[in-house]
mmCIF file of C-alpha atoms and ligand atoms in Angstrom:
data_model
loop_
_atom_site.group_PDB
_atom_site.id
_atom_site.type_symbol
_atom_site.label_atom_id
_atom_site.label_comp_id
_atom_site.label_asym_id
_atom_site.label_seq_id
_atom_site.Cartn_x
_atom_site.Cartn_y
_atom_site.Cartn_z
ATOM 1 C CA MET A 13 22.625 -10.063 6.783
ATOM 2 C CA SER A 14 19.421 -12.052 6.202
ATOM 3 C CA ASN A 15 18.064 -12.610 2.870
ATOM 4 C CA THR A 16 14.712 -11.657 3.575
ATOM 5 C CA PHE A 17 12.979 -8.853 5.592
ATOM 6 C CA LYS A 18 9.377 -7.540 6.370
ATOM 7 C CA ALA A 19 8.348 -4.036 4.875
ATOM 8 C CA LEU A 20 4.905 -2.416 4.666
ATOM 9 C CA ARG A 21 4.395 -2.741 0.711
ATOM 10 C CA ALA A 22 1.941 -1.116 -1.749
ATOM 11 C CA GLU A 23 1.256 -2.675 -4.928
ATOM 12 C CA LEU A 24 -1.337 -2.849 -7.743
ATOM 13 C CA GLU A 25 -3.302 -6.246 -7.754
ATOM 14 C CA SER A 26 -5.769 -6.465 -10.839
ATOM 15 C CA GLU A 27 -5.631 -2.593 -10.900
ATOM 16 C CA GLU A 28 -6.815 -2.414 -6.876
ATOM 17 C CA LEU A 29 -4.113 -0.897 -4.429
ATOM 18 C CA THR A 30 -3.002 -3.051 -1.486
ATOM 19 C CA ILE A 31 -0.732 -2.144 1.329
ATOM 20 C CA LYS A 32 0.211 -4.504 3.852
ATOM 21 C CA ILE A 33 3.190 -6.085 5.895
ATOM 22 C CA THR A 34 4.751 -8.358 3.653
ATOM 23 C CA GLU A 35 7.844 -10.626 3.572
ATOM 24 C CA LEU A 36 10.408 -9.571 0.652
ATOM 25 C CA GLY A 37 13.651 -10.494 -0.467
ATOM 26 C CA LEU A 38 16.944 -8.836 -1.452
ATOM 27 C CA GLU A 39 15.886 -8.723 -5.388
ATOM 28 C CA ASN A 40 13.073 -7.019 -4.254
ATOM 29 C CA LEU A 41 14.980 -3.938 -3.566
ATOM 30 C CA PRO A 42 15.737 -0.865 -6.022
ATOM 31 C CA ASP A 43 19.072 0.114 -7.683
ATOM 32 C CA GLY A 44 21.709 1.886 -5.298
ATOM 33 C CA ASP A 45 25.259 1.553 -3.726
ATOM 34 C CA THR A 46 24.069 1.206 -0.345
ATOM 35 C CA THR A 47 22.212 -0.997 1.849
ATOM 36 C CA ILE A 48 20.769 -0.320 5.179
ATOM 37 C CA ASP A 49 19.376 -2.033 8.160
ATOM 38 C CA VAL A 50 16.534 0.348 9.236
ATOM 39 C CA HIS A 51 15.504 0.614 12.668
ATOM 40 C CA TYR A 52 13.472 3.760 12.920
ATOM 41 C CA SER A 53 11.339 5.769 10.442
ATOM 42 C CA SER A 54 8.710 8.441 11.476
ATOM 43 C CA LEU A 55 5.135 9.424 10.748
ATOM 44 C CA ASN A 56 5.100 12.597 8.494
ATOM 45 C CA TYR A 57 1.921 13.942 6.554
ATOM 46 C CA LYS A 58 3.058 12.682 3.427
ATOM 47 C CA ASP A 59 3.278 9.096 4.840
ATOM 48 C CA GLY A 60 -0.366 9.556 5.970
ATOM 49 C CA MET A 61 -1.422 10.321 2.232
ATOM 50 C CA ALA A 62 0.803 6.873 1.354
ATOM 51 C CA VAL A 63 -0.467 4.683 4.219
ATOM 52 C CA ASN A 64 -4.152 5.368 3.459
ATOM 53 C CA GLY A 65 -4.672 4.719 -0.373
ATOM 54 C CA ASN A 66 -1.904 6.374 -1.979
ATOM 55 C CA LYS A 67 -3.713 9.998 -1.816
ATOM 56 C CA ALA A 68 -2.450 12.277 -4.273
ATOM 57 C CA ARG A 69 -0.321 9.580 -5.875
ATOM 58 C CA ILE A 70 2.441 10.517 -3.294
ATOM 59 C CA MET A 71 4.211 6.709 -4.326
ATOM 60 C CA ARG A 72 4.773 6.841 -7.923
ATOM 61 C CA ASN A 73 6.654 3.730 -8.680
ATOM 62 C CA LEU A 74 4.648 0.988 -7.386
ATOM 63 C CA PRO A 75 5.332 -1.848 -6.225
ATOM 64 C CA MET A 76 7.386 0.097 -3.463
ATOM 65 C CA SER A 77 7.153 0.953 0.432
ATOM 66 C CA PRO A 78 6.214 4.319 2.003
ATOM 67 C CA GLY A 79 8.243 6.023 4.483
ATOM 68 C CA ILE A 80 10.188 9.538 3.550
ATOM 69 C CA ASP A 81 12.634 9.083 5.899
ATOM 70 C CA LEU A 82 14.748 6.751 7.949
ATOM 71 C CA ALA A 83 17.784 6.029 10.361
ATOM 72 C CA GLY A 84 19.583 2.671 10.380
ATOM 73 C CA ILE A 85 22.957 1.334 10.010
ATOM 74 C CA ILE A 86 24.729 0.444 6.991
ATOM 75 C CA SER A 87 25.115 -3.179 6.066
ATOM 76 C CA SER A 88 27.005 -3.114 2.741
ATOM 77 C CA THR A 89 28.498 0.025 0.787
ATOM 78 C CA SER A 90 30.751 0.463 -2.285
ATOM 79 C CA ASP A 91 31.106 4.052 -1.644
ATOM 80 C CA LYS A 92 34.623 4.382 0.128
ATOM 81 C CA ASN A 93 33.457 7.226 2.474
ATOM 82 C CA TYR A 94 30.740 4.957 4.048
ATOM 83 C CA LYS A 95 31.491 1.429 5.882
ATOM 84 C CA LYS A 96 29.854 -1.446 7.198
ATOM 85 C CA GLY A 97 28.381 -0.521 10.633
ATOM 86 C CA ASP A 98 28.200 3.080 10.191
ATOM 87 C CA GLU A 99 24.694 4.814 11.533
ATOM 88 C CA VAL A 100 23.285 6.841 9.008
ATOM 89 C CA ILE A 101 20.157 9.027 8.163
ATOM 90 C CA VAL A 102 18.383 9.590 5.382
ATOM 91 C CA THR A 103 15.488 11.889 4.702
ATOM 92 C CA GLY A 104 13.982 13.130 1.304
ATOM 93 C CA TRP A 105 15.461 12.734 -2.502
ATOM 94 C CA GLY A 106 12.223 10.643 -3.236
ATOM 95 C CA LEU A 107 12.525 8.473 -0.685
ATOM 96 C CA GLY A 108 8.890 7.013 -0.205
ATOM 97 C CA GLU A 109 7.829 8.879 -3.128
ATOM 98 C CA THR A 110 9.727 7.872 -6.337
ATOM 99 C CA HIS A 111 12.224 5.218 -4.499
ATOM 100 C CA SER A 112 11.142 2.429 -2.049
ATOM 101 C CA GLY A 113 10.655 4.080 1.661
ATOM 102 C CA GLY A 114 11.664 3.589 4.977
ATOM 103 C CA TYR A 115 8.643 1.453 6.146
ATOM 104 C CA SER A 116 10.984 -1.672 5.612
ATOM 105 C CA GLN A 117 13.459 -3.355 7.498
ATOM 106 C CA ILE A 118 15.963 -3.167 4.646
ATOM 107 C CA VAL A 119 16.420 -0.414 2.016
ATOM 108 C CA ARG A 120 18.767 0.439 -0.638
ATOM 109 C CA VAL A 121 19.660 3.958 -1.520
ATOM 110 C CA ASN A 122 22.267 5.861 -3.105
ATOM 111 C CA SER A 123 24.832 7.175 -1.018
ATOM 112 C CA ASP A 124 25.025 10.832 -2.057
ATOM 113 C CA TRP A 125 21.435 10.945 -0.478
ATOM 114 C CA ILE A 126 22.978 9.691 3.211
ATOM 115 C CA ILE A 127 23.772 11.705 6.271
ATOM 116 C CA LYS A 128 26.002 10.174 8.653
ATOM 117 C CA LYS A 129 24.217 10.554 12.291
ATOM 118 C CA PRO A 130 25.968 13.330 14.375
ATOM 119 C CA ASP A 131 27.288 11.700 17.826
ATOM 120 C CA ASN A 132 24.928 13.902 19.897
ATOM 121 C CA ILE A 133 21.937 12.194 19.115
ATOM 122 C CA SER A 134 20.646 8.577 18.997
ATOM 123 C CA LEU A 135 19.224 6.960 15.803
ATOM 124 C CA LYS A 136 15.655 6.858 17.638
ATOM 125 C CA HIS A 137 15.853 10.663 18.439
ATOM 126 C CA THR A 138 16.890 11.464 14.803
ATOM 127 C CA MET A 139 13.452 10.050 13.790
ATOM 128 C CA SER A 140 11.824 11.909 16.983
ATOM 129 C CA VAL A 141 12.437 14.678 14.730
ATOM 130 C CA GLY A 142 12.493 13.303 11.495
ATOM 131 C CA THR A 143 11.775 15.326 8.436
ATOM 132 C CA ALA A 144 9.539 17.726 10.417
ATOM 133 C CA GLY A 145 12.532 18.577 12.983
ATOM 134 C CA LEU A 146 14.785 18.970 9.695
ATOM 135 C CA THR A 147 12.062 21.259 8.341
ATOM 136 C CA ALA A 148 11.950 23.223 11.409
ATOM 137 C CA MET A 149 15.610 23.565 11.613
ATOM 138 C CA LEU A 150 16.030 24.645 8.001
ATOM 139 C CA SER A 151 13.266 27.416 8.510
ATOM 140 C CA ILE A 152 15.156 28.577 11.654
ATOM 141 C CA ILE A 153 18.382 28.877 9.806
ATOM 142 C CA GLU A 154 16.620 30.617 6.657
ATOM 143 C CA LEU A 155 14.988 33.146 9.265
ATOM 144 C CA GLU A 156 18.520 33.777 10.857
ATOM 145 C CA ASN A 157 20.396 33.928 7.061
ATOM 146 C CA SER A 158 17.810 36.727 6.554
ATOM 147 C CA GLY A 159 19.025 38.498 9.664
ATOM 148 C CA ILE A 160 16.318 37.771 12.093
ATOM 149 C CA ARG A 161 17.280 37.373 15.715
ATOM 150 C CA ASN A 162 15.736 36.802 19.209
ATOM 151 C CA SER A 163 16.059 40.331 19.865
ATOM 152 C CA SER A 164 14.343 41.338 16.524
ATOM 153 C CA GLY A 165 10.543 40.696 17.956
ATOM 154 C CA ASP A 166 7.966 37.778 18.207
ATOM 155 C CA ILE A 167 7.922 34.992 15.827
ATOM 156 C CA VAL A 168 4.586 33.330 14.713
ATOM 157 C CA VAL A 169 4.258 29.404 13.764
ATOM 158 C CA THR A 170 1.349 28.248 12.273
ATOM 159 C CA GLY A 171 -0.160 24.257 12.514
ATOM 160 C CA ALA A 172 1.363 24.883 15.861
ATOM 161 C CA ALA A 173 0.250 21.549 17.258
ATOM 162 C CA GLY A 174 1.784 19.730 14.381
ATOM 163 C CA GLY A 175 5.138 18.147 13.678
ATOM 164 C CA VAL A 176 6.801 20.849 11.592
ATOM 165 C CA GLY A 177 4.643 23.668 14.196
ATOM 166 C CA SER A 178 5.692 21.687 17.571
ATOM 167 C CA LEU A 179 9.390 21.586 16.763
ATOM 168 C CA SER A 180 9.733 25.059 15.410
ATOM 169 C CA ILE A 181 8.015 26.144 18.536
ATOM 170 C CA MET A 182 10.643 24.107 20.809
ATOM 171 C CA LEU A 183 13.318 25.270 18.716
ATOM 172 C CA LEU A 184 13.023 28.769 18.705
ATOM 173 C CA SER A 185 12.135 28.818 22.233
ATOM 174 C CA LYS A 186 15.374 27.341 23.120
ATOM 175 C CA LEU A 187 17.294 29.947 21.049
ATOM 176 C CA GLY A 188 15.583 33.015 23.212
ATOM 177 C CA TYR A 189 13.102 33.819 20.551
ATOM 178 C CA SER A 190 9.440 34.961 21.747
ATOM 179 C CA VAL A 191 6.733 32.599 19.661
ATOM 180 C CA THR A 192 3.018 33.045 19.021
ATOM 181 C CA ALA A 193 1.487 29.794 18.483
ATOM 182 C CA VAL A 194 -1.334 29.825 15.918
ATOM 183 C CA THR A 195 -3.564 26.787 16.367
ATOM 184 C CA GLY A 196 -6.858 25.270 15.561
ATOM 185 C CA ARG A 197 -6.928 23.260 18.673
ATOM 186 C CA MET A 198 -6.909 25.876 21.534
ATOM 187 C CA GLU A 199 -7.450 23.086 23.883
ATOM 188 C CA LEU A 200 -3.877 22.353 23.191
ATOM 189 C CA GLU A 201 -2.605 25.815 25.043
ATOM 190 C CA LYS A 202 -0.958 23.664 27.973
ATOM 191 C CA TYR A 203 0.904 21.482 25.328
ATOM 192 C CA LEU A 204 2.097 24.351 23.391
ATOM 193 C CA LYS A 205 2.959 26.526 26.262
ATOM 194 C CA ASP A 206 4.961 23.590 27.618
ATOM 195 C CA LEU A 207 6.899 23.468 24.340
ATOM 196 C CA GLY A 208 7.980 27.098 24.873
ATOM 197 C CA ALA A 209 5.304 29.010 23.154
ATOM 198 C CA THR A 210 4.778 32.760 25.059
ATOM 199 C CA ASN A 211 1.174 33.379 23.360
ATOM 200 C CA ILE A 212 -1.425 31.140 21.607
ATOM 201 C CA MET A 213 -3.533 32.468 18.908
ATOM 202 C CA SER A 214 -6.579 30.906 17.433
ATOM 203 C CA ARG A 215 -6.677 29.976 13.920
ATOM 204 C CA ASP A 216 -10.033 31.388 13.626
ATOM 205 C CA ASP A 217 -8.470 34.810 15.148
ATOM 206 C CA LEU A 218 -5.583 34.604 12.313
ATOM 207 C CA LEU A 219 -8.271 34.215 9.851
ATOM 208 C CA ALA A 220 -10.311 36.885 10.768
ATOM 209 C CA MET A 221 -7.355 39.684 10.003
ATOM 210 C CA SER A 222 -8.419 39.687 6.553
ATOM 211 C CA ARG A 223 -7.070 43.416 5.315
ATOM 212 C CA PRO A 224 -4.286 43.704 2.938
ATOM 213 C CA LEU A 225 -2.162 45.312 5.465
ATOM 214 C CA ASN A 226 -2.810 44.915 9.329
ATOM 215 C CA SER A 227 -0.524 46.869 12.170
ATOM 216 C CA GLY A 228 2.816 44.664 12.422
ATOM 217 C CA LYS A 229 2.715 42.006 15.014
ATOM 218 C CA TRP A 230 5.377 39.982 14.071
ATOM 219 C CA ALA A 231 9.161 39.675 13.223
ATOM 220 C CA GLY A 232 9.191 36.860 11.243
ATOM 221 C CA ALA A 233 6.913 33.678 10.914
ATOM 222 C CA ILE A 234 7.273 29.980 10.060
ATOM 223 C CA ASP A 235 3.981 29.025 8.293
ATOM 224 C CA THR A 236 3.468 25.357 7.596
ATOM 225 C CA VAL A 237 -0.042 25.695 6.057
ATOM 226 C CA GLY A 238 -0.066 27.907 3.126
ATOM 227 C CA SER A 239 -3.524 29.619 1.733
ATOM 228 C CA THR A 240 -5.465 32.491 4.068
ATOM 229 C CA LEU A 241 -3.444 32.064 7.293
ATOM 230 C CA LEU A 242 -0.288 32.638 5.486
ATOM 231 C CA ALA A 243 -1.557 35.683 3.592
ATOM 232 C CA ASN A 244 -2.918 37.277 6.688
ATOM 233 C CA ILE A 245 0.620 36.834 8.370
ATOM 234 C CA LEU A 246 2.363 38.829 5.494
ATOM 235 C CA SER A 247 0.095 41.204 6.179
ATOM 236 C CA ALA A 248 1.202 42.038 9.702
ATOM 237 C CA ILE A 249 4.919 41.159 9.609
ATOM 238 C CA ASN A 250 6.877 43.823 10.966
ATOM 239 C CA TYR A 251 9.147 46.178 8.441
ATOM 240 C CA GLY A 252 11.969 44.279 7.142
ATOM 241 C CA GLY A 253 11.080 40.944 8.356
ATOM 242 C CA SER A 254 10.958 37.332 6.841
ATOM 243 C CA VAL A 255 8.487 34.380 6.506
ATOM 244 C CA ALA A 256 9.586 30.779 6.149
ATOM 245 C CA CYS A 257 6.906 29.187 3.865
ATOM 246 C CA CYS A 258 7.191 25.208 4.135
ATOM 247 C CA GLY A 259 3.828 23.717 4.160
ATOM 248 C CA ASN A 260 0.500 23.431 2.810
ATOM 249 C CA ALA A 261 -1.494 21.992 5.279
ATOM 250 C CA SER A 262 -4.660 24.228 4.446
ATOM 251 C CA GLY A 263 -4.098 24.689 0.661
ATOM 252 C CA ASN A 264 -1.393 25.492 -2.009
ATOM 253 C CA ASP A 265 -3.084 28.885 -2.906
ATOM 254 C CA LEU A 266 -1.765 32.255 -1.682
ATOM 255 C CA PRO A 267 -4.591 35.379 -1.882
ATOM 256 C CA THR A 268 -2.369 37.811 -1.166
ATOM 257 C CA THR A 269 -1.184 41.525 -2.256
ATOM 258 C CA VAL A 270 2.055 43.094 -3.045
ATOM 259 C CA LEU A 271 2.011 45.606 -0.364
ATOM 260 C CA PRO A 272 3.380 43.781 2.282
ATOM 261 C CA PHE A 273 6.386 43.493 0.009
ATOM 262 C CA ILE A 274 6.766 46.900 -1.348
ATOM 263 C CA LEU A 275 5.404 49.021 1.402
ATOM 264 C CA ARG A 276 7.202 46.899 4.269
ATOM 265 C CA LYS A 277 10.212 45.461 2.570
ATOM 266 C CA ILE A 278 9.305 41.648 4.123
ATOM 267 C CA GLN A 279 10.909 38.513 2.736
ATOM 268 C CA LEU A 280 8.984 35.329 1.949
ATOM 269 C CA ILE A 281 11.556 32.360 1.673
ATOM 270 C CA GLY A 282 10.933 29.000 0.390
ATOM 271 C CA ILE A 283 11.794 25.987 2.192
ATOM 272 C CA ASP A 284 12.629 22.399 0.995
ATOM 273 C CA SER A 285 14.053 19.745 2.764
ATOM 274 C CA VAL A 286 14.130 16.946 0.110
ATOM 275 C CA TYR A 287 16.674 18.235 -1.966
ATOM 276 C CA CYS A 288 18.373 20.368 0.460
ATOM 277 C CA PRO A 289 22.242 20.465 0.179
ATOM 278 C CA ILE A 290 24.150 18.020 2.193
ATOM 279 C CA ASN A 291 26.440 20.596 4.100
ATOM 280 C CA VAL A 292 23.084 22.226 5.193
ATOM 281 C CA ARG A 293 21.425 18.883 6.364
ATOM 282 C CA ASN A 294 24.884 18.063 8.149
ATOM 283 C CA ASP A 295 24.589 21.502 10.006
ATOM 284 C CA ALA A 296 20.840 21.234 10.914
ATOM 285 C CA TRP A 297 21.118 17.877 12.350
ATOM 286 C CA LYS A 298 24.131 18.726 14.434
ATOM 287 C CA ARG A 299 22.310 21.993 15.678
ATOM 288 C CA LEU A 300 19.016 19.779 16.361
ATOM 289 C CA GLY A 301 21.299 17.318 18.692
ATOM 290 C CA ASP A 302 22.987 20.439 20.369
ATOM 291 C CA LEU A 303 19.471 22.363 20.835
ATOM 292 C CA ILE A 304 17.406 18.975 22.043
ATOM 293 C CA THR A 305 17.929 16.754 25.199
ATOM 294 C CA PRO A 306 17.329 13.003 25.328
ATOM 295 C CA GLU A 307 14.440 13.839 27.416
ATOM 296 C CA GLU A 308 12.904 16.684 25.484
ATOM 297 C CA PHE A 309 13.175 14.085 22.568
ATOM 298 C CA GLU A 310 11.091 11.260 24.580
ATOM 299 C CA ASN A 311 8.522 13.760 25.649
ATOM 300 C CA ILE A 312 7.685 14.823 22.229
ATOM 301 C CA THR A 313 7.633 11.358 20.789
ATOM 302 C CA ASN A 314 5.205 8.522 20.353
ATOM 303 C CA GLU A 315 6.609 5.142 19.571
ATOM 304 C CA VAL A 316 4.610 2.742 17.543
ATOM 305 C CA SER A 317 5.783 -0.279 15.544
ATOM 306 C CA LEU A 318 4.870 -0.614 11.853
ATOM 307 C CA ASN A 319 1.879 -3.134 12.736
ATOM 308 C CA GLU A 320 0.365 -0.236 14.631
ATOM 309 C CA ILE A 321 0.858 2.554 11.625
ATOM 310 C CA GLU A 322 -2.583 2.572 10.610
ATOM 311 C CA LYS A 323 -4.466 4.431 13.277
ATOM 312 C CA PRO A 324 -2.022 7.586 13.452
ATOM 313 C CA ALA A 325 -1.687 7.580 9.731
ATOM 314 C CA LYS A 326 -5.297 8.562 9.372
ATOM 315 C CA LEU A 327 -5.124 10.725 12.675
ATOM 316 C CA ILE A 328 -2.332 13.021 10.829
ATOM 317 C CA LEU A 329 -4.794 13.489 7.642
ATOM 318 C CA GLU A 330 -7.415 14.498 10.104
ATOM 319 C CA GLY A 331 -5.081 17.089 11.664
ATOM 320 C CA LYS A 332 -5.276 15.409 15.278
ATOM 321 C CA VAL A 333 -1.790 14.359 15.606
ATOM 322 C CA GLN A 334 -0.014 16.096 18.460
ATOM 323 C CA GLY A 335 4.022 15.721 18.389
ATOM 324 C CA ARG A 336 5.579 13.510 16.586
ATOM 325 C CA THR A 337 5.248 9.628 15.731
ATOM 326 C CA VAL A 338 8.161 7.624 15.674
ATOM 327 C CA VAL A 339 7.923 4.199 13.772
ATOM 328 C CA ASN A 340 10.036 1.208 14.806
ATOM 329 C CA ILE A 341 11.029 -0.757 11.927
ATOM 330 C CA LYS A 342 13.128 -3.601 13.537
ATOM 331 C CA ASP A 343 10.352 -5.195 15.707
ATOM 332 C CA ILE A 344 7.570 -5.717 13.484
HETATM 333 N N1 NAP B 25 8.815 21.759 2.690
HETATM 334 C C1 NAP B 25 9.305 20.859 3.278
HETATM 335 O O1 NAP B 25 10.462 20.413 2.998
HETATM 336 C C2 NAP B 25 8.348 20.194 4.226
HETATM 337 C C3 NAP B 25 9.007 19.158 5.350
HETATM 338 C C4 NAP B 25 8.008 18.640 6.154
HETATM 339 C C5 NAP B 25 6.613 19.168 5.969
HETATM 340 N N2 NAP B 25 6.062 19.876 5.115
HETATM 341 C C6 NAP B 25 4.760 20.122 4.670
HETATM 342 O O2 NAP B 25 4.595 20.813 6.317
HETATM 343 C C7 NAP B 25 3.362 20.913 6.474
HETATM 344 C C8 NAP B 25 3.141 20.066 7.912
HETATM 345 O O3 NAP B 25 4.022 19.100 8.102
HETATM 346 P P1 NAP B 25 3.605 18.213 9.607
HETATM 347 O O4 NAP B 25 4.800 17.002 9.337
HETATM 348 O O5 NAP B 25 4.317 19.293 10.370
HETATM 349 O O6 NAP B 25 1.899 17.993 9.555
HETATM 350 P P2 NAP B 25 1.205 17.721 10.752
HETATM 351 O O7 NAP B 25 1.648 16.858 12.116
HETATM 352 O O8 NAP B 25 0.028 16.747 10.233
HETATM 353 O O9 NAP B 25 0.710 19.210 11.236
HETATM 354 C C9 NAP B 25 -0.147 19.933 10.312
HETATM 355 C C10 NAP B 25 -0.897 21.019 11.411
HETATM 356 O O10 NAP B 25 -1.398 21.644 10.454
HETATM 357 C C11 NAP B 25 -2.454 22.310 11.001
HETATM 358 N N3 NAP B 25 -3.196 22.316 10.131
HETATM 359 C C12 NAP B 25 -4.297 20.998 9.665
HETATM 360 N N4 NAP B 25 -5.209 20.948 8.569
HETATM 361 C C13 NAP B 25 -5.495 22.431 8.480
HETATM 362 C C14 NAP B 25 -6.139 23.476 7.720
HETATM 363 N N5 NAP B 25 -7.101 23.107 7.097
HETATM 364 N N6 NAP B 25 -6.100 24.790 8.253
HETATM 365 C C15 NAP B 25 -4.975 25.317 8.901
HETATM 366 N N7 NAP B 25 -4.361 24.643 9.805
HETATM 367 C C16 NAP B 25 -4.290 23.078 9.407
HETATM 368 C C17 NAP B 25 -2.946 21.375 12.396
HETATM 369 O O11 NAP B 25 -2.161 22.311 13.173
HETATM 370 P P3 NAP B 25 -3.183 22.773 14.462
HETATM 371 O O12 NAP B 25 -3.985 21.891 15.058
HETATM 372 O O13 NAP B 25 -2.682 23.692 15.494
HETATM 373 O O14 NAP B 25 -3.985 23.911 14.261
HETATM 374 C C18 NAP B 25 -2.166 20.614 12.009
HETATM 375 O O15 NAP B 25 -1.463 19.725 13.590
HETATM 376 C C19 NAP B 25 2.689 19.813 5.584
HETATM 377 O O16 NAP B 25 2.016 20.854 4.517
HETATM 378 C C20 NAP B 25 3.699 19.172 4.917
HETATM 379 O O17 NAP B 25 3.213 18.713 3.774
HETATM 380 C C21 NAP B 25 7.126 20.473 4.218
#
């Protein structure tokens, strides 16, 4: 193992934030019992906020590296459950937020954050889906746990052309669901239909459904945006249906009423990928590998090197990224 490595490093220099690729030594790594050579990370909305000037103070312990997820190979560990050479995934647990993250050729983490990569998916493809894929799969698992099946009726997905939305559509369609994709970019209709969406609805049409109760349209939903769009979805879920709430791309508020809950017995289920238990993650990663073929992983992925992260990181904050961006960390 080399004693020096490159990382995108955020630090305060005379009160000014700088974020640049820097050569570091092992002494710069945080505490942890396991050291990993990172091969790939990915670009998520939170990473966009971190790279673009640490918006909303996503990175809270400067100096550190952004990157909320990573896939790589263990180079040393004191945990007997792992060994040098194991291929592993780390997502969440404060990675890239409170603990130095995946935009770094070497990281040190706690072994209880680690998932062994399942055999049915490559290291690169784990980051083709990354935290977004894990969140989409967790949302589907929670809908299933609430009793939703592909025979229950149509499922609506918001933020459809984004990372979580695109993967939710693809996975639901593979599981035999009929899916309505809600997007602000109607020009991406073909992309969304190719992913498996049955119907496309414009964001404006959903925003116009502003009554406390609308006629039932959907058995369930995966909502990545929150605010008025989520409120309007709640108003049109069929009796006994469920909504997985996993994002806040349009806001943190939820201007709704109790009527859909007390008159239609619907459930609103929170989704969290950051502190989700390890056994649930293992199941979710295995299912992702079973459901998506290597060719499909490639089709939904744009690969960039860490040197090229600035442009896609800006686009993700503008809501202009389509699908997923995997970040090659080895070849800087
Ligand atoms: N709960 C968890 O553990 C977890 C994990 C990962 C992500 N998230 C959250 O999930 C959300 C989506 O993440 P992502 O990685 O998929 O982000 P993304 O790739 O940036 O996609 C977000 C999508 O939301 C839509 N959107 C953006 N701004 C909007 C606005 N003002 N109003 C309505 N729709 C808007 C856009 O889709 P269209 O162009 O199709 O409209 C955009 O592509 C984020 O809020 C993220 O923080 C949560």
